[in-house]
Each structure stands twice: as structure tokens, then as C-alpha cells.
Amino acid sequence: LAKTTQPISMDSYEGQEVNITCSHNNIATNDYITWYQQFPSQGPRFIIQGYKTKVTNEVASLFIPADRKSSTLSLPRVSLSDTAVYYCLVGNTGTASKLTFGTGTRLQVTL
Amino acid sequence: KAGVTQTPRYLIKTRGQQVTLSCSPISGHRSVSWYQQTPGQGLQFLFEYFSETQRNKGNFPGRFSGRQFSNSRSEMNVSTLELGDSALYLCASSFQWGNLDYGYTFGSGTRLTVV
């Protein structure tokens, strides 16, 4: 399974755009990139998933360069409620059921 | 629609006892996975069930076991509890095994404390 590396923590002010980058140098050709968000004492929540280029939904955008060795989760105009741990995962249909969560990035949003 | 339901939410057990946790997946989801989350080890995959069959297993001792019923509800059992088993146990459901589309939906977990 491809290993991912993310910053341990990030701080932001409310209203700013936050970009969290994940490194996955050993990503396989058929691997997808998925991001989850987790609040304390709750299960992770799916945010966004992509394979290449850019994916956008109502919550976030995911930027994936051509070499796919990294990806960036972009959260526009964060609010206090976005304070959480964000996990980047890499896997394919064959490994999807064995989701490998790294340490994640703890995002702290303040006023 | 109802999400993934895990019961109980909190549990306190004594070392050496056994415990059974329950997970009801989203209606129509047939895959159920279990994870253990601790401050030191993070989120670790335990096992996944689909159509009452274990499809994948993580690297946990045999004290950890599970099963799935015909209605897709799943239970996990931990026997001979150890202090290190104290953790948040999370269940995730998906429409099918290894389904990447829209990811897995997690429950709020069962907080197990072993004393």
C-alpha cells in the first residue's frame, strides 16, 4: 500500500483558504486518492476523491499534478467548524477495504 | 437516511473479560469494516465482511474476531481483554466490497475502556 506523508498540524484563521498537501511517491497506476475528515470522538467522514487533475465538490477541491506523487486538499474560507484531523489515503479497489490512515493533519482554525 | 449505527457508544470492561460490539450499516450497504483507533497507533484496520464472509483481515491477534449476519449487521468480539485494547472502535459501511465510489461511511464508534 502506498504510504502517505502529511504535515502533522496546521493553523489558520477563519475565512482563509487552507491547502493541505499529501505526498505519496509510491502511488500505483490504479490507485485513487481520498481525503477524510475526523472530529474528536467521531468516525472519519469522506470529503473528496480523485484520480488525476482537479476535482471539486461543495466542500473542497482536490488538486493532483500529472505525476500524481502528491495531492493538495483545498478548503475555501474555513470556519471554526473545520477544525479537525484530515487524512489522505491512497488505494485501489483491491486495497480499498484495508484503508490505511496515516497520522493525518490536525487543522486548527481560530478567529 | 439513517447512518451507520454502533452500539453501545461507551463501554467499561475489566481485564480478562470479553466484549461484543455491534454495527448496523446503512440500509443497502453490504460491506462492513472495523477499525481500532488509539492515540498511539492511530486508525488501524481490523477486518472487513461482505455477504457474511470475511474478505480482508488486518494485523491483529486472534482475540479479535467478527461476523456478519444475513441482514448485513456485524458484530466484533474481543476476548481476554487487555488494557491496551482500550480504544475507539469504528465501523464503516459501503455498498460493496472494495468500493471506492464515495468512500466508506463511518459510524461514531464505541469507546471501550478496559480497567
Coordinates of N, CA and C in Angstrom, one line a residue:
Chain A
L1 N 0.8 -1.2 0.0 CA 0.0 0.0 0.0 C 0.9 1.2 0.0
A2 N 0.5 2.2 -0.8 CA 1.3 3.4 -0.9 C 1.3 4.2 0.4
K3 N 2.4 4.6 0.9 CA 2.5 5.4 2.1 C 2.3 6.8 1.8
T4 N 1.6 7.5 2.8 CA 1.4 8.9 2.6 C 2.1 9.7 3.7
T5 N 2.5 10.9 3.3 CA 3.1 11.8 4.3 C 2.4 13.2 4.3
Q6 N 2.0 13.6 5.4 CA 1.3 14.9 5.6 C 1.9 15.7 6.7
P7 N 1.7 17.0 6.7 CA 2.1 17.8 7.8 C 1.3 17.4 9.1
I8 N 1.9 17.4 10.2 CA 1.3 16.9 11.4 C 0.2 17.9 11.8
S9 N 0.4 19.2 11.7 CA -0.5 20.2 12.1 C -0.5 21.5 11.2
M10 N -1.6 22.2 11.2 CA -1.6 23.5 10.5 C -2.6 24.4 11.3
D11 N -2.3 25.7 11.2 CA -3.2 26.6 11.9 C -3.7 27.6 10.8
S12 N -4.9 28.1 11.0 CA -5.5 29.0 10.1 C -6.4 29.9 10.8
Y13 N -6.7 31.1 10.2 CA -7.7 32.0 10.7 C -9.0 31.7 9.9
E14 N -10.1 32.0 10.6 CA -11.4 31.8 9.9 C -11.5 32.7 8.7
G15 N -12.0 32.2 7.6 CA -12.2 32.9 6.4 C -11.1 32.7 5.4
Q16 N -10.0 32.1 5.8 CA -8.8 31.9 4.9 C -9.0 30.6 4.1
E17 N -8.3 30.5 3.1 CA -8.2 29.3 2.3 C -7.1 28.4 2.9
V18 N -7.3 27.1 3.1 CA -6.3 26.2 3.6 C -6.0 25.2 2.6
N19 N -4.7 25.0 2.4 CA -4.2 23.9 1.5 C -3.4 22.9 2.2
I20 N -3.8 21.7 2.2 CA -3.1 20.6 2.9 C -2.5 19.7 1.8
T21 N -1.2 19.6 1.8 CA -0.5 18.7 0.8 C -0.2 17.4 1.4
C22 N -0.4 16.4 0.6 CA 0.0 15.0 0.9 C 0.9 14.4 -0.1
S23 N 2.0 13.8 0.4 CA 3.0 13.2 -0.5 C 2.7 11.7 -0.6
H24 N 2.7 11.1 -1.8 CA 2.5 9.7 -2.0 C 3.4 9.3 -3.2
N25 N 4.7 9.2 -2.9 CA 5.6 8.9 -4.0 C 5.5 7.6 -4.7
N26 N 5.0 6.6 -3.9 CA 4.9 5.2 -4.5 C 3.5 4.9 -4.9
I27 N 2.7 5.9 -5.3 CA 1.3 5.6 -5.8 C 1.3 4.8 -7.0
A28 N 0.4 3.8 -7.0 CA 0.3 2.9 -8.1 C -0.6 3.4 -9.2
T29 N -0.5 2.9 -10.4 CA -1.2 3.4 -11.6 C -2.7 3.3 -11.3
N30 N -3.2 2.3 -10.6 CA -4.7 2.2 -10.4 C -5.1 2.7 -9.0
D31 N -4.3 3.4 -8.4 CA -4.6 4.0 -7.0 C -5.4 5.3 -7.2
Y32 N -6.4 5.4 -6.3 CA -7.1 6.7 -6.2 C -6.7 7.4 -4.9
I33 N -6.9 8.7 -4.8 CA -6.5 9.5 -3.7 C -7.8 10.0 -3.0
T34 N -7.9 9.7 -1.7 CA -9.2 10.0 -1.0 C -8.8 10.8 0.3
W35 N -9.6 11.7 0.6 CA -9.4 12.5 1.8 C -10.6 12.3 2.8
Y36 N -10.3 12.2 4.1 CA -11.3 12.1 5.1 C -11.1 13.2 6.1
Q37 N -12.2 13.5 6.8 CA -12.1 14.5 7.9 C -12.6 13.8 9.2
Q38 N -12.0 14.1 10.3 CA -12.4 13.4 11.5 C -12.5 14.4 12.7
F39 N -13.6 14.5 13.3 CA -13.8 15.3 14.5 C -13.6 14.4 15.7
P40 N -13.2 15.0 16.9 CA -13.0 14.2 18.1 C -14.2 13.3 18.4
S41 N -13.9 12.0 18.8 CA -14.9 11.0 19.2 C -15.9 10.8 18.1
Q42 N -15.6 11.0 16.9 CA -16.5 10.6 15.8 C -15.7 9.8 14.7
G43 N -16.4 9.1 13.9 CA -15.7 8.4 12.8 C -15.3 9.4 11.7
P44 N -14.3 9.0 10.9 CA -13.9 9.8 9.7 C -15.1 10.0 8.8
R45 N -15.0 11.1 8.1 CA -16.1 11.4 7.1 C -15.4 11.7 5.8
F46 N -15.9 11.0 4.7 CA -15.4 11.2 3.4 C -15.6 12.6 2.9
I47 N -14.5 13.2 2.4 CA -14.6 14.6 1.9 C -14.6 14.6 0.3
I48 N -13.5 14.0 -0.2 CA -13.4 14.1 -1.7 C -12.4 13.0 -2.2
Q49 N -12.6 12.6 -3.4 CA -11.7 11.6 -4.0 C -11.4 12.0 -5.5
G50 N -10.2 11.6 -5.9 CA -9.8 11.9 -7.2 C -8.7 10.9 -7.7
Y51 N -8.5 11.0 -9.1 CA -7.5 10.1 -9.7 C -6.4 11.0 -10.3
K52 N -6.8 12.0 -11.0 CA -5.8 13.0 -11.6 C -6.5 14.3 -11.8
T53 N -5.7 15.3 -12.1 CA -6.1 16.7 -12.4 C -6.8 17.3 -11.2
K54 N -8.0 17.8 -11.4 CA -8.7 18.6 -10.3 C -10.1 18.1 -10.2
V55 N -10.5 17.9 -8.9 CA -11.8 17.5 -8.6 C -12.4 18.5 -7.6
T56 N -13.6 18.9 -7.8 CA -14.2 19.9 -6.9 C -15.6 19.4 -6.5
N57 N -16.0 19.6 -5.2 CA -17.3 19.4 -4.8 C -17.8 20.5 -3.9
E58 N -18.9 20.4 -3.2 CA -19.4 21.5 -2.4 C -18.6 21.8 -1.2
V59 N -17.7 20.9 -0.8 CA -16.9 21.1 0.4 C -15.5 21.5 0.1
A60 N -14.9 20.9 -0.9 CA -13.4 21.1 -1.1 C -13.0 20.9 -2.5
S61 N -11.8 21.2 -2.8 CA -11.2 20.9 -4.1 C -10.0 20.0 -3.9
L62 N -9.7 19.2 -4.8 CA -8.5 18.3 -4.8 C -7.7 18.5 -6.0
F63 N -6.4 18.9 -5.8 CA -5.5 19.1 -7.0 C -4.5 18.0 -7.0
I64 N -4.4 17.4 -8.2 CA -3.4 16.3 -8.4 C -2.6 16.6 -9.6
P65 N -1.3 16.7 -9.4 CA -0.4 17.0 -10.5 C -0.3 15.8 -11.4
A66 N 0.3 16.0 -12.6 CA 0.4 15.0 -13.6 C 1.2 13.7 -13.1
D67 N 2.2 13.9 -12.3 CA 2.9 12.7 -11.8 C 2.2 12.0 -10.7
R68 N 1.2 12.6 -10.1 CA 0.4 12.0 -9.1 C 1.2 11.6 -7.8
K69 N 2.3 12.2 -7.6 CA 3.1 11.8 -6.5 C 2.7 12.7 -5.2
S70 N 1.9 13.6 -5.4 CA 1.3 14.4 -4.3 C -0.1 14.8 -4.7
S71 N -0.7 15.3 -3.7 CA -2.1 15.9 -3.9 C -2.3 17.0 -2.9
T72 N -3.2 17.9 -3.2 CA -3.4 19.0 -2.3 C -4.9 19.2 -2.1
L73 N -5.3 19.1 -0.8 CA -6.7 19.3 -0.4 C -6.9 20.8 -0.2
S74 N -7.8 21.5 -0.8 CA -8.0 22.9 -0.6 C -9.4 23.1 0.0
L75 N -9.4 23.8 1.1 CA -10.6 24.1 1.8 C -10.8 25.6 1.7
P76 N -11.8 26.1 1.0 CA -12.0 27.5 0.8 C -12.7 28.2 2.0
R77 N -12.2 29.3 2.4 CA -12.9 30.1 3.5 C -13.3 29.2 4.7
V78 N -12.3 28.7 5.4 CA -12.5 27.8 6.5 C -13.2 28.6 7.7
S79 N -14.0 27.8 8.4 CA -14.6 28.3 9.6 C -14.2 27.5 10.8
L80 N -14.6 27.9 12.0 CA -14.2 27.2 13.2 C -14.6 25.8 13.2
S81 N -15.7 25.5 12.6 CA -16.2 24.1 12.5 C -15.3 23.2 11.6
D82 N -14.4 23.8 10.9 CA -13.5 22.9 10.1 C -12.3 22.4 10.9
T83 N -12.2 22.8 12.1 CA -11.1 22.3 13.0 C -11.3 20.8 13.2
A84 N -10.4 20.1 12.7 CA -10.5 18.6 12.7 C -9.2 18.0 12.2
V85 N -9.1 16.7 12.1 CA -7.9 16.0 11.6 C -8.3 15.5 10.2
Y86 N -7.4 15.8 9.2 CA -7.7 15.5 7.8 C -6.7 14.4 7.4
Y87 N -7.2 13.3 6.8 CA -6.4 12.2 6.4 C -6.4 12.0 4.9
C88 N -5.2 11.8 4.4 CA -5.1 11.5 3.0 C -4.8 10.0 2.8
L89 N -5.6 9.3 2.0 CA -5.4 7.9 1.8 C -5.2 7.6 0.3
V90 N -4.4 6.6 0.0 CA -4.2 6.1 -1.4 C -4.5 4.7 -1.5
G91 N -5.3 4.3 -2.4 CA -5.6 2.9 -2.6 C -6.4 2.6 -3.8
N92 N -6.6 1.3 -4.1 CA -7.4 1.0 -5.3 C -8.5 0.0 -4.9
T93 N -9.3 -0.5 -5.8 CA -10.4 -1.4 -5.5 C -9.9 -2.6 -4.7
G94 N -8.7 -3.1 -5.1 CA -8.2 -4.3 -4.4 C -7.8 -4.0 -2.9
T95 N -7.4 -2.8 -2.6 CA -7.0 -2.5 -1.3 C -7.9 -1.6 -0.5
A96 N -9.0 -1.2 -1.2 CA -9.8 -0.1 -0.6 C -10.4 -0.5 0.7
S97 N -10.6 -1.8 0.9 CA -11.2 -2.2 2.2 C -10.2 -2.2 3.3
K98 N -9.0 -2.1 3.0 CA -7.9 -2.0 4.1 C -7.4 -0.6 4.1
L99 N -8.3 0.4 4.3 CA -7.9 1.7 4.3 C -6.7 2.0 5.3
T100 N -5.7 2.6 4.8 CA -4.5 2.8 5.7 C -4.5 4.3 6.0
F101 N -4.8 4.6 7.2 CA -4.8 6.0 7.7 C -3.4 6.3 8.3
G102 N -2.8 7.4 7.8 CA -1.6 7.9 8.4 C -1.9 8.7 9.7
T103 N -1.0 9.5 10.0 CA -1.2 10.3 11.2 C -2.2 11.5 11.0
G104 N -2.4 11.8 9.8 CA -3.3 12.9 9.5 C -2.7 14.3 9.8
T105 N -3.4 15.3 9.4 CA -3.1 16.7 9.6 C -4.1 17.3 10.5
R106 N -3.7 17.8 11.7 CA -4.6 18.4 12.6 C -4.7 19.9 12.3
L107 N -5.9 20.3 11.8 CA -6.1 21.7 11.4 C -6.8 22.4 12.5
Q108 N -6.2 23.5 13.0 CA -6.8 24.3 14.0 C -7.2 25.7 13.4
V109 N -8.5 26.0 13.4 CA -9.0 27.3 12.9 C -9.4 28.2 14.1
T110 N -8.9 29.4 14.0 CA -9.2 30.3 15.1 C -9.7 31.6 14.5
L111 N -10.3 32.4 15.4 CA -10.9 33.7 14.9 C -9.8 34.7 14.6
Chain B
K1 N -31.5 9.5 5.2 CA -31.5 8.1 5.6 C -30.6 7.9 6.8
A2 N -30.8 6.8 7.6 CA -30.1 6.5 8.8 C -28.6 6.2 8.4
G3 N -27.7 6.7 9.3 CA -26.3 6.4 9.1 C -25.9 5.1 9.6
V4 N -24.6 4.9 9.8 CA -24.1 3.7 10.4 C -24.3 3.8 11.9
T5 N -24.9 2.8 12.5 CA -25.2 2.8 13.9 C -24.3 1.8 14.7
Q6 N -23.6 2.3 15.7 CA -22.8 1.5 16.5 C -23.3 1.5 17.9
T7 N -23.4 0.3 18.5 CA -23.8 0.2 19.9 C -22.9 -0.8 20.7
P8 N -22.7 -0.5 22.0 CA -23.1 0.7 22.7 C -22.1 1.8 22.3
R9 N -22.3 3.0 22.7 CA -21.4 4.2 22.5 C -20.2 4.1 23.5
Y10 N -20.5 3.7 24.7 CA -19.4 3.6 25.7 C -19.5 2.3 26.4
L11 N -18.3 1.8 26.8 CA -18.3 0.5 27.5 C -17.1 0.5 28.4
I12 N -17.3 0.0 29.6 CA -16.1 -0.2 30.5 C -16.1 -1.7 30.9
K13 N -15.0 -2.3 30.7 CA -14.8 -3.7 31.0 C -13.5 -3.9 31.8
T14 N -13.5 -5.1 32.4 CA -12.3 -5.5 33.2 C -11.4 -6.4 32.5
R15 N -10.1 -6.3 32.7 CA -9.1 -7.1 32.1 C -9.6 -8.6 32.2
G16 N -9.4 -9.3 31.1 CA -9.7 -10.7 31.1 C -11.2 -11.0 30.6
Q17 N -12.0 -10.0 30.6 CA -13.4 -10.2 30.2 C -13.4 -10.2 28.7
Q18 N -14.6 -10.5 28.1 CA -14.8 -10.4 26.7 C -15.9 -9.3 26.4
V19 N -15.9 -8.9 25.2 CA -16.8 -7.8 24.8 C -17.3 -8.0 23.4
T20 N -18.5 -7.7 23.2 CA -19.1 -7.7 21.8 C -19.7 -6.4 21.4
L21 N -19.2 -5.9 20.3 CA -19.7 -4.6 19.8 C -20.5 -4.8 18.5
S22 N -21.5 -4.0 18.3 CA -22.4 -4.1 17.2 C -22.4 -3.0 16.2
C23 N -22.6 -3.3 15.0 CA -22.7 -2.3 13.9 C -23.8 -2.6 13.0
S24 N -24.6 -1.6 12.7 CA -25.7 -1.7 11.7 C -25.3 -0.8 10.6
P25 N -25.1 -1.3 9.4 CA -24.7 -0.5 8.3 C -25.9 0.3 7.7
I26 N -25.5 1.2 6.8 CA -26.6 2.0 6.1 C -27.4 1.0 5.3
S27 N -28.7 1.2 5.3 CA -29.6 0.4 4.5 C -29.1 0.2 3.1
G28 N -28.9 -1.1 2.7 CA -28.5 -1.4 1.3 C -27.0 -1.6 1.2
H29 N -26.3 -1.2 2.2 CA -24.8 -1.5 2.2 C -24.6 -2.9 2.7
R30 N -23.7 -3.6 2.0 CA -23.4 -5.0 2.3 C -22.1 -5.2 2.9
S31 N -21.2 -4.2 2.8 CA -19.9 -4.3 3.3 C -19.7 -3.6 4.7
V32 N -19.1 -4.3 5.6 CA -18.8 -3.7 6.9 C -17.4 -3.9 7.3
S33 N -16.7 -2.8 7.6 CA -15.3 -2.9 8.1 C -15.2 -2.4 9.5
W34 N -14.2 -2.9 10.2 CA -13.9 -2.5 11.6 C -12.5 -1.9 11.7
Y35 N -12.4 -0.8 12.5 CA -11.1 -0.2 12.7 C -11.0 0.1 14.2
Q36 N -9.7 0.1 14.7 CA -9.4 0.4 16.0 C -8.6 1.7 16.0
Q37 N -9.0 2.7 16.8 CA -8.3 4.0 16.9 C -7.8 4.2 18.3
T38 N -6.5 4.4 18.4 CA -5.9 4.7 19.7 C -4.9 5.9 19.5
P39 N -4.7 6.7 20.5 CA -3.8 7.9 20.3 C -2.4 7.5 19.8
G40 N -1.9 6.3 20.3 CA -0.6 6.0 19.9 C -0.4 5.3 18.5
Q41 N -1.4 4.5 18.1 CA -1.3 3.8 16.8 C -2.2 4.4 15.7
G42 N -3.1 5.3 16.1 CA -3.9 5.9 15.1 C -5.0 4.9 14.7
L43 N -5.5 5.1 13.5 CA -6.6 4.2 12.9 C -6.0 3.0 12.3
Q44 N -6.4 1.8 12.8 CA -5.9 0.6 12.2 C -7.0 -0.3 11.8
F45 N -6.9 -0.9 10.6 CA -7.9 -1.8 10.0 C -7.9 -3.1 10.7
L46 N -9.1 -3.6 11.1 CA -9.2 -4.9 11.8 C -9.6 -5.9 10.8
F47 N -10.8 -5.8 10.2 CA -11.3 -6.7 9.2 C -12.5 -6.2 8.5
E48 N -12.8 -6.8 7.4 CA -14.0 -6.4 6.6 C -14.8 -7.6 6.2
Y49 N -16.1 -7.4 6.3 CA -17.1 -8.5 6.0 C -18.0 -8.1 4.8
F50 N -18.3 -9.0 3.9 CA -19.2 -8.8 2.8 C -19.9 -10.0 2.6
S51 N -21.2 -9.9 2.5 CA -22.1 -11.1 2.3 C -21.7 -12.2 3.3
E52 N -21.6 -11.9 4.5 CA -21.4 -12.8 5.7 C -20.0 -13.5 5.6
T53 N -19.1 -13.0 4.7 CA -17.8 -13.6 4.6 C -16.7 -12.6 4.9
Q54 N -15.7 -13.0 5.6 CA -14.6 -12.1 5.9 C -13.7 -12.0 4.6
R55 N -13.6 -10.8 4.1 CA -12.9 -10.6 2.9 C -11.4 -10.1 3.1
N56 N -11.2 -9.4 4.2 CA -9.9 -8.9 4.4 C -9.6 -8.8 5.9
K57 N -8.4 -9.0 6.3 CA -8.1 -9.0 7.7 C -6.8 -8.2 8.0
G58 N -6.8 -7.4 9.1 CA -5.7 -6.7 9.4 C -4.8 -7.5 10.3
N59 N -3.8 -6.8 10.9 CA -2.8 -7.5 11.6 C -3.0 -7.4 13.1
F60 N -4.1 -8.1 13.5 CA -4.5 -8.2 15.0 C -4.5 -9.6 15.4
P61 N -4.3 -9.8 16.7 CA -4.3 -11.2 17.3 C -5.7 -11.8 17.2
G62 N -5.7 -13.2 17.3 CA -6.9 -13.9 17.2 C -8.0 -13.6 18.2
R63 N -7.6 -12.8 19.2 CA -8.6 -12.4 20.2 C -9.7 -11.5 19.6
F64 N -9.3 -11.0 18.5 CA -10.2 -10.1 17.8 C -10.9 -10.9 16.7
S65 N -12.2 -10.9 16.8 CA -13.0 -11.7 15.7 C -14.2 -10.9 15.4
G66 N -14.8 -11.4 14.3 CA -16.1 -10.7 13.9 C -17.0 -11.6 13.1
R67 N -18.1 -11.1 12.9 CA -19.0 -11.9 12.0 C -20.1 -10.9 11.4
Q68 N -20.7 -11.4 10.3 CA -21.7 -10.6 9.7 C -23.0 -11.5 9.5
F69 N -24.1 -10.9 9.7 CA -25.4 -11.6 9.6 C -26.0 -11.4 8.2
S70 N -27.0 -12.1 8.0 CA -27.7 -12.0 6.6 C -28.3 -10.7 6.4
N71 N -28.6 -9.9 7.4 CA -29.1 -8.5 7.2 C -28.0 -7.5 7.1
S72 N -26.8 -8.0 7.0 CA -25.5 -7.1 6.9 C -25.1 -6.5 8.2
R73 N -25.9 -6.7 9.3 CA -25.4 -6.2 10.6 C -24.1 -7.0 11.0
S74 N -23.2 -6.4 11.7 CA -22.0 -7.0 12.0 C -21.7 -6.9 13.5
E75 N -21.0 -7.8 14.0 CA -20.5 -7.8 15.4 C -19.0 -8.1 15.4
M76 N -18.3 -7.4 16.3 CA -17.0 -7.8 16.6 C -16.8 -8.2 18.0
N77 N -16.0 -9.1 18.3 CA -15.8 -9.7 19.6 C -14.3 -9.6 20.0
V78 N -14.0 -9.2 21.2 CA -12.7 -9.2 21.7 C -12.7 -10.0 23.0
S79 N -11.9 -11.1 23.0 CA -11.9 -12.0 24.2 C -10.6 -11.6 25.0
T80 N -10.6 -12.1 26.2 CA -9.5 -11.9 27.1 C -8.9 -10.5 27.0
L81 N -9.7 -9.5 27.4 CA -9.4 -8.1 27.2 C -8.1 -7.7 27.9
E82 N -7.3 -6.9 27.3 CA -6.1 -6.3 27.8 C -6.3 -4.8 27.9
L83 N -5.4 -4.2 28.8 CA -5.5 -2.8 29.0 C -5.3 -2.1 27.6
G84 N -4.4 -2.6 26.8 CA -4.1 -2.0 25.5 C -5.2 -2.0 24.5
D85 N -6.3 -2.8 24.9 CA -7.5 -2.8 23.9 C -8.4 -1.6 24.1
S86 N -8.1 -0.8 25.1 CA -8.8 0.4 25.3 C -8.7 1.3 24.0
A87 N -9.8 1.6 23.4 CA -9.7 2.4 22.1 C -11.1 2.8 21.7
L88 N -11.1 3.5 20.6 CA -12.4 3.8 19.9 C -12.5 2.8 18.8
Y89 N -13.5 2.0 18.8 CA -13.7 1.1 17.7 C -14.7 1.6 16.7
L90 N -14.3 1.7 15.5 CA -15.1 2.3 14.4 C -15.6 1.3 13.4
C91 N -16.8 1.4 13.0 CA -17.3 0.6 11.9 C -17.6 1.4 10.7
A92 N -17.3 0.9 9.6 CA -17.6 1.6 8.3 C -18.4 0.7 7.4
S93 N -19.3 1.3 6.7 CA -20.1 0.5 5.7 C -19.9 1.1 4.3
S94 N -20.1 0.2 3.4 CA -20.0 0.5 2.0 C -21.0 -0.4 1.2
F95 N -21.4 0.1 0.0 CA -22.3 -0.6 -0.8 C -21.8 -2.0 -1.2
Q96 N -20.5 -2.1 -1.6 CA -19.9 -3.3 -1.9 C -18.5 -3.4 -1.4
W97 N -18.0 -4.6 -1.5 CA -16.6 -4.8 -1.0 C -15.6 -4.1 -1.9
G98 N -14.7 -3.4 -1.3 CA -13.7 -2.7 -2.0 C -14.2 -1.5 -2.9
N99 N -15.4 -1.0 -2.5 CA -16.0 0.0 -3.3 C -15.3 1.4 -3.0
L100 N -14.7 2.0 -4.0 CA -14.1 3.3 -3.8 C -15.0 4.4 -4.0
D101 N -16.1 4.2 -4.8 CA -17.0 5.3 -5.1 C -17.6 5.9 -3.8
Y102 N -17.4 7.2 -3.6 CA -18.0 7.9 -2.5 C -17.4 7.4 -1.1
G103 N -16.4 6.6 -1.1 CA -15.8 6.2 0.1 C -16.6 5.3 1.0
Y104 N -16.1 5.2 2.2 CA -16.8 4.4 3.2 C -17.4 5.4 4.2
T105 N -18.6 5.0 4.7 CA -19.3 5.8 5.7 C -19.1 5.2 7.1
F106 N -18.5 6.0 8.0 CA -18.2 5.6 9.3 C -19.3 5.9 10.3
G107 N -19.4 5.0 11.3 CA -20.2 5.3 12.5 C -19.5 6.2 13.5
S108 N -20.1 6.5 14.6 CA -19.5 7.4 15.6 C -18.6 6.6 16.6
G109 N -18.7 5.3 16.5 CA -17.7 4.4 17.2 C -18.2 4.0 18.6
T110 N -17.6 3.0 19.1 CA -17.8 2.6 20.5 C -16.5 2.8 21.3
R111 N -16.6 3.6 22.4 CA -15.4 3.9 23.2 C -15.3 2.8 24.2
L112 N -14.3 1.9 24.1 CA -14.1 0.8 25.0 C -13.0 1.2 26.0
T113 N -13.2 1.1 27.3 CA -12.2 1.3 28.3 C -12.0 0.0 29.1
V114 N -10.8 -0.5 29.1 CA -10.5 -1.7 29.9 C -9.7 -1.3 31.1
V115 N -10.3 -1.7 32.3 CA -9.7 -1.3 33.6 C -9.1 -2.6 34.3

